[in-house]
Short mmCIF file of C-alpha atoms in Angstrom, two decimals:
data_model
loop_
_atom_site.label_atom_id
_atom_site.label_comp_id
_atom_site.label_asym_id
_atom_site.label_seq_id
_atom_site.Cartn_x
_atom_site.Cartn_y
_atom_site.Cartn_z
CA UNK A 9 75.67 -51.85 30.59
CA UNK A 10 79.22 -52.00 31.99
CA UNK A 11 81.30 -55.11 30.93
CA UNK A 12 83.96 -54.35 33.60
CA UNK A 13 82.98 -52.29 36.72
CA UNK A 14 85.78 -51.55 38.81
CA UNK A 15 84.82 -50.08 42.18
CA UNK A 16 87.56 -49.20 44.58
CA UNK A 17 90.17 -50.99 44.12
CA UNK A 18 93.44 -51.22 46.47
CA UNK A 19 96.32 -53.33 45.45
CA UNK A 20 99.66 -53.88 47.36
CA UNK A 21 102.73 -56.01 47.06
CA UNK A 22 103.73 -55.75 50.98
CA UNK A 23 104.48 -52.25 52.39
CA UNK A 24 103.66 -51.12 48.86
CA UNK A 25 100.38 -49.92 47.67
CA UNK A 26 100.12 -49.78 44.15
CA UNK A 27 96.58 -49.41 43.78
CA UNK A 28 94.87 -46.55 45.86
CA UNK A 29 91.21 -46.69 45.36
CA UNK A 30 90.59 -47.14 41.52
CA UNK A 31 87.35 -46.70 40.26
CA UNK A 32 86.64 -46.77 36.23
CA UNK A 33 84.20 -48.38 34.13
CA UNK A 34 84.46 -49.69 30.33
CA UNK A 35 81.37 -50.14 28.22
CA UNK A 36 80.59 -52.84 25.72
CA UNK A 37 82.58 -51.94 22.35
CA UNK A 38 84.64 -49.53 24.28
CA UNK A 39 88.42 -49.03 24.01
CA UNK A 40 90.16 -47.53 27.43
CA UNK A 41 93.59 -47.00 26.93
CA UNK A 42 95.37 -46.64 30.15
CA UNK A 43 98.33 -44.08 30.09
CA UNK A 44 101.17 -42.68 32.64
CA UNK A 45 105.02 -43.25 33.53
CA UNK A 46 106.21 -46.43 33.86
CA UNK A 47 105.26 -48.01 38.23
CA UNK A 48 101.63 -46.00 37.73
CA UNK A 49 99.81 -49.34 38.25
CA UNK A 50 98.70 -49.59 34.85
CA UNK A 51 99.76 -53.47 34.58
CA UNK A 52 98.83 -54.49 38.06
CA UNK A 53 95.43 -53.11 37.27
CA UNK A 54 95.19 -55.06 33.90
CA UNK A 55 96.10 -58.31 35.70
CA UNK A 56 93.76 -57.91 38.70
CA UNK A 57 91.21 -57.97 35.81
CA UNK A 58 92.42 -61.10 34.24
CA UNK A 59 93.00 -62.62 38.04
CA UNK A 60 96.72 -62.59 37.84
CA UNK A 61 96.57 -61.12 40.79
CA UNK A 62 94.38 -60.94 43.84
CA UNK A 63 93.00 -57.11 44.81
CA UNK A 64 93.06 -56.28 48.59
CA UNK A 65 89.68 -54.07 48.91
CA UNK A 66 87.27 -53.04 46.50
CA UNK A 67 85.17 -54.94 43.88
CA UNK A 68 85.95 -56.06 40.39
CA UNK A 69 82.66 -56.98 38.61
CA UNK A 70 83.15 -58.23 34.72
CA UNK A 71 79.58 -59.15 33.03
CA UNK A 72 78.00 -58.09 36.22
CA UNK A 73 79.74 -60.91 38.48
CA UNK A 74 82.41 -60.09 40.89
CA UNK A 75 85.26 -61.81 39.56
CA UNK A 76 86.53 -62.85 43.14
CA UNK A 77 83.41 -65.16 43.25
CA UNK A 78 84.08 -67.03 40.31
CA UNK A 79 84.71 -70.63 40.85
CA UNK A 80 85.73 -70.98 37.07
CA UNK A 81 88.79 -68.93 36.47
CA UNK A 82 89.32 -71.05 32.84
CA UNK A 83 85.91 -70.27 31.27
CA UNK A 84 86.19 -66.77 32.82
CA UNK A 85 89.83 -66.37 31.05
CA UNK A 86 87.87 -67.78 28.12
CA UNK A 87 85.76 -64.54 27.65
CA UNK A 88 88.66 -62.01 28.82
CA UNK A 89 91.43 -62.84 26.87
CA UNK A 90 94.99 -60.92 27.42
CA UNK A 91 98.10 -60.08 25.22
CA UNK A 92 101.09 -59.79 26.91
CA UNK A 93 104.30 -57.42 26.13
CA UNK A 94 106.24 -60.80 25.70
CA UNK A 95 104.40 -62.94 23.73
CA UNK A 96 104.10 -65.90 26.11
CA UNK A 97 104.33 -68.44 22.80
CA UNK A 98 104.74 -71.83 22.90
CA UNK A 99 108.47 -72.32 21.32
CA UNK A 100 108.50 -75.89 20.94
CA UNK A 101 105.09 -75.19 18.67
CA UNK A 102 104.68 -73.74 15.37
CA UNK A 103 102.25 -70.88 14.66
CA UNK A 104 99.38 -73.05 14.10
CA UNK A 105 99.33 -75.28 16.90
CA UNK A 106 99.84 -72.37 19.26
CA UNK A 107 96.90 -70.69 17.67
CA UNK A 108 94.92 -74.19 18.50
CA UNK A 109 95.98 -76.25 21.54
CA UNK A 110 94.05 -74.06 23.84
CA UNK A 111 91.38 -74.06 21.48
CA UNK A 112 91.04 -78.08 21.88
CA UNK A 113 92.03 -78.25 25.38
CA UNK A 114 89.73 -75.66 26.74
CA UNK A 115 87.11 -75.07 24.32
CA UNK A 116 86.94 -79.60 23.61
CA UNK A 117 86.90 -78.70 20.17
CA UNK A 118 87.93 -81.38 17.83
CA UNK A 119 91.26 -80.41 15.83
CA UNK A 120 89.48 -79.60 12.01
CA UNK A 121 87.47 -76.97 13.45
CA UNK A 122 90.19 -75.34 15.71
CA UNK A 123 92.49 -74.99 12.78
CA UNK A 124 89.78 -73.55 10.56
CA UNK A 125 89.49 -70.93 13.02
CA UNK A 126 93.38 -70.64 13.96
CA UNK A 127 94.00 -70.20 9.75
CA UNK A 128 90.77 -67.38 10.12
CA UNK A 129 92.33 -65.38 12.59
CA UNK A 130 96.03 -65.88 11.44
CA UNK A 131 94.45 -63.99 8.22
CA UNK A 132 93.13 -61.53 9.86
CA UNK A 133 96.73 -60.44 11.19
CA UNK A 134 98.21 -61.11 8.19
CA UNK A 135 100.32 -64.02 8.85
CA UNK A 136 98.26 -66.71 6.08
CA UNK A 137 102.21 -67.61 5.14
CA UNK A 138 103.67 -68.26 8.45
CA UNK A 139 101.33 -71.20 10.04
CA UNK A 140 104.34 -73.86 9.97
CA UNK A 141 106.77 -71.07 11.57
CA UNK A 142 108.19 -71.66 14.97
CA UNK A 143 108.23 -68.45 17.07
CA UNK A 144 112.12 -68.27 16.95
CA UNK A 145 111.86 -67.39 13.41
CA UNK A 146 109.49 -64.57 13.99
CA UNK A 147 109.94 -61.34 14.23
CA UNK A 148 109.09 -59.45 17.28
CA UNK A 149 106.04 -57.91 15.92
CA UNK A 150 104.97 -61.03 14.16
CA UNK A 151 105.04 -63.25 17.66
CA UNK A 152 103.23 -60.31 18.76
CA UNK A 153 100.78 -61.02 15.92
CA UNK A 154 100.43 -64.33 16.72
CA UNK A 155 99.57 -63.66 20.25
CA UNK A 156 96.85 -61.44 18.93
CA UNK A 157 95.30 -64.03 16.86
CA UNK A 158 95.66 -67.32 19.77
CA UNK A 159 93.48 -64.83 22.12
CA UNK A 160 91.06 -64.54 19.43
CA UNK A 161 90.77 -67.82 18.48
CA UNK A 162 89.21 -68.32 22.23
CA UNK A 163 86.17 -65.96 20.90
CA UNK A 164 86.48 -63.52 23.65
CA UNK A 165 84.05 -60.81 25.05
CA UNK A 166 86.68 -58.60 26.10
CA UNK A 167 90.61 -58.24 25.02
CA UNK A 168 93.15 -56.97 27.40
CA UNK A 169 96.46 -55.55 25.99
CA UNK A 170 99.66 -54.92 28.64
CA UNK A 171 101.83 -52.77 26.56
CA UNK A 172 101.86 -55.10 23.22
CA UNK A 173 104.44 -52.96 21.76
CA UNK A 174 106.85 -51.97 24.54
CA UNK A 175 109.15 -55.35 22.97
CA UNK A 176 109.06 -54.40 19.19
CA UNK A 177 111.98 -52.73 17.57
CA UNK A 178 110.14 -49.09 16.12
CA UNK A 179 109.46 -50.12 12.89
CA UNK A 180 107.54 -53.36 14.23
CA UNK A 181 105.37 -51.02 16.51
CA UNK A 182 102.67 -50.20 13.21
CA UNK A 183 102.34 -53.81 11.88
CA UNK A 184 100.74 -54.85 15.63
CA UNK A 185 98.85 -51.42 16.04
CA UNK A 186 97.15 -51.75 12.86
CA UNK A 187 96.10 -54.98 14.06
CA UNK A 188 94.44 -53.66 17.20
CA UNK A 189 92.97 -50.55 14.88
CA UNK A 190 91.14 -53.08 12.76
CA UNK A 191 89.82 -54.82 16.50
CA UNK A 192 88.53 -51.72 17.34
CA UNK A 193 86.74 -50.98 14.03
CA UNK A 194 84.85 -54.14 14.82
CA UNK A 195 84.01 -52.99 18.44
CA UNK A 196 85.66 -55.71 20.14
CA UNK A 197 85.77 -54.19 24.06
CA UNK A 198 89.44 -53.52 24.84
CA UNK A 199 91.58 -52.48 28.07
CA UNK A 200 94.78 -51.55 26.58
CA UNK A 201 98.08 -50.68 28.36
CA UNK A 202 100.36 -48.24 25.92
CA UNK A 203 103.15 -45.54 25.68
CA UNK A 204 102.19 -44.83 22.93
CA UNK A 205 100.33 -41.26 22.83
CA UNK A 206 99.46 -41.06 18.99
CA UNK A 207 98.27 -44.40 18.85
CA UNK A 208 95.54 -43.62 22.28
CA UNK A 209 94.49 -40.27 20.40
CA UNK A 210 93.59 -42.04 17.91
CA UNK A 211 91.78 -45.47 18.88
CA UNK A 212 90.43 -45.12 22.21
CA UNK A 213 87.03 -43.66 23.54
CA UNK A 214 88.30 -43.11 26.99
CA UNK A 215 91.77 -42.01 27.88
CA UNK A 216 92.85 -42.94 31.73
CA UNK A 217 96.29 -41.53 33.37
CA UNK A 218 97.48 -43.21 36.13
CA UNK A 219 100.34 -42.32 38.28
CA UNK A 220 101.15 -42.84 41.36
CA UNK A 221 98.50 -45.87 41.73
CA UNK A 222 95.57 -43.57 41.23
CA UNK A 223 93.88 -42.36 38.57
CA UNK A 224 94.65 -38.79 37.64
CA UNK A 225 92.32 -37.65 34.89
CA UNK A 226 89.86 -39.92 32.58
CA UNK A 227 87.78 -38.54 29.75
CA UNK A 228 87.85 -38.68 25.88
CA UNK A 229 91.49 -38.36 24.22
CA UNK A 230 90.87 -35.12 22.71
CA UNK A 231 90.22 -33.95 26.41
CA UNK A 232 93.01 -35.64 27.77
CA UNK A 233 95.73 -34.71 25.26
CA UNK A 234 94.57 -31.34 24.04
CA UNK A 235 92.99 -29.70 27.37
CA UNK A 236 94.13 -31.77 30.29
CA UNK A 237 93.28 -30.05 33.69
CA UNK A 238 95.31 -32.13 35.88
CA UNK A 239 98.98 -30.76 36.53
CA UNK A 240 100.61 -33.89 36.70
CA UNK A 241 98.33 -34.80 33.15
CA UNK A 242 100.17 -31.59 31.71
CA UNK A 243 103.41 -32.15 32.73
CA UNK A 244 103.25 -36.13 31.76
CA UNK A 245 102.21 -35.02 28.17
CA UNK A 246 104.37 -32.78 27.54
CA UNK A 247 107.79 -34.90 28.44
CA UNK A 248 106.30 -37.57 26.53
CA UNK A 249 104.70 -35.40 23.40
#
């Protein structure tokens, strides 16, 4: 079955459409990377997801529900969680307590067990050492890190990424998409936003390339990269390869 089921989809911000009748589906354990130049739609459609923003037509079904039903946006947010090109930590908080306060607040759990599971997932991206940190201490690809590990802390179904390395200096770029390798190795169900080509070869079942608001070509990466039959596919590829 399809987790998310998105069904033609129209999105504008006044005169603007920047969603023209989207249609895609990702399957449980499946990692979509979306792809294209920079405008494509590629973030508005990753928010309309998360209900960041409202879509004008079309339907949006997550865990077969249509998502502009829900009268529970928090324990919906709870299952889809979302990493965000800029962090979006809690500077007045150290690592740890932005890894739990969302944990107690949303989940009620008491503070022992939402710091076992803050110093679980902190080890799982590496950062054991840096619990006590505050973010302005961090590098960029460690906040980044961090962010990673808060949305898993929340035990989500599904994990939305909008460009989680567009911020990072270069050499910051492989510590976070190692992080997101290991995710998909465990078949956590991922949406991911990326420039980066190598990276979508590499981890993602499906390959979609927006431009334009619309989506151009879909299909496996080796399709995609190696024998695209759109045009505009081509041409994208080969100023970015």
């Amino acid at each position: 079955m399809s987790l998310i089921d998105v069904k033609n989809v129209r999105k504008g911000f006044g005169d603007l459409e920047v969603l023209h009748d989207i249609s895609f589906k990702v399957d449980k354990g499946e990692v979509v990377c979306l792809i294209g130049p920079s405008g494509s739609g590629k973030s508005t459609m990753l928010r309309c997801i998360n209900l960041l923003e409202d879509i004008d037509e079309g339907e949006i079904d997550v865990f077969g529900q249509n998502i502009s039903e829900l009268k529970d946006i928090n324990s919906y947010r709870r299952r889809v969680g979302m990493v965000f090109q800029q962090f979006n930590l809690f500077s007045n908080m150290d690592v740890l307590n932005n890894c739990v306060l969302a944990q107690m607040k949303v989940l009620k759990k008491d503070r022992k067990e939402a710091e076992a599971r803050a110093l679980k997932e902190l080890q799982k991206v590496g950062l054991s050492d840096f619990v006590r940190a505050y973010p302005s201490t961090l590098s960029g690809g460690q906040k980044q890190r961090v962010a990673i590990a808060r949305a898993l802390c929340m035990d989500p179904e599904i994990l939305l990424f909008d460009e989680p390395t567009s911020a990072l200096d270069p050499e910051m770029v492989g510590e976070v998409l190692n992080v997101i390798r290991d995710l998909a190795k465990e078949d956590m169900t991922m949406v991911i936003v990326t420039h980066e080509m190598a990276f979508a070869r590499d981890v993602a079942d499906k390959v979609i390339f927006m431009d334009d608001g619309v989506i151009v070509e879909e299909g496996k990466p080796a399709l995609i990269f190696d024998q695209p039959k759109n045009e505009r596919t081509r041409q994208f590829l080969a100023r970015i390869l």
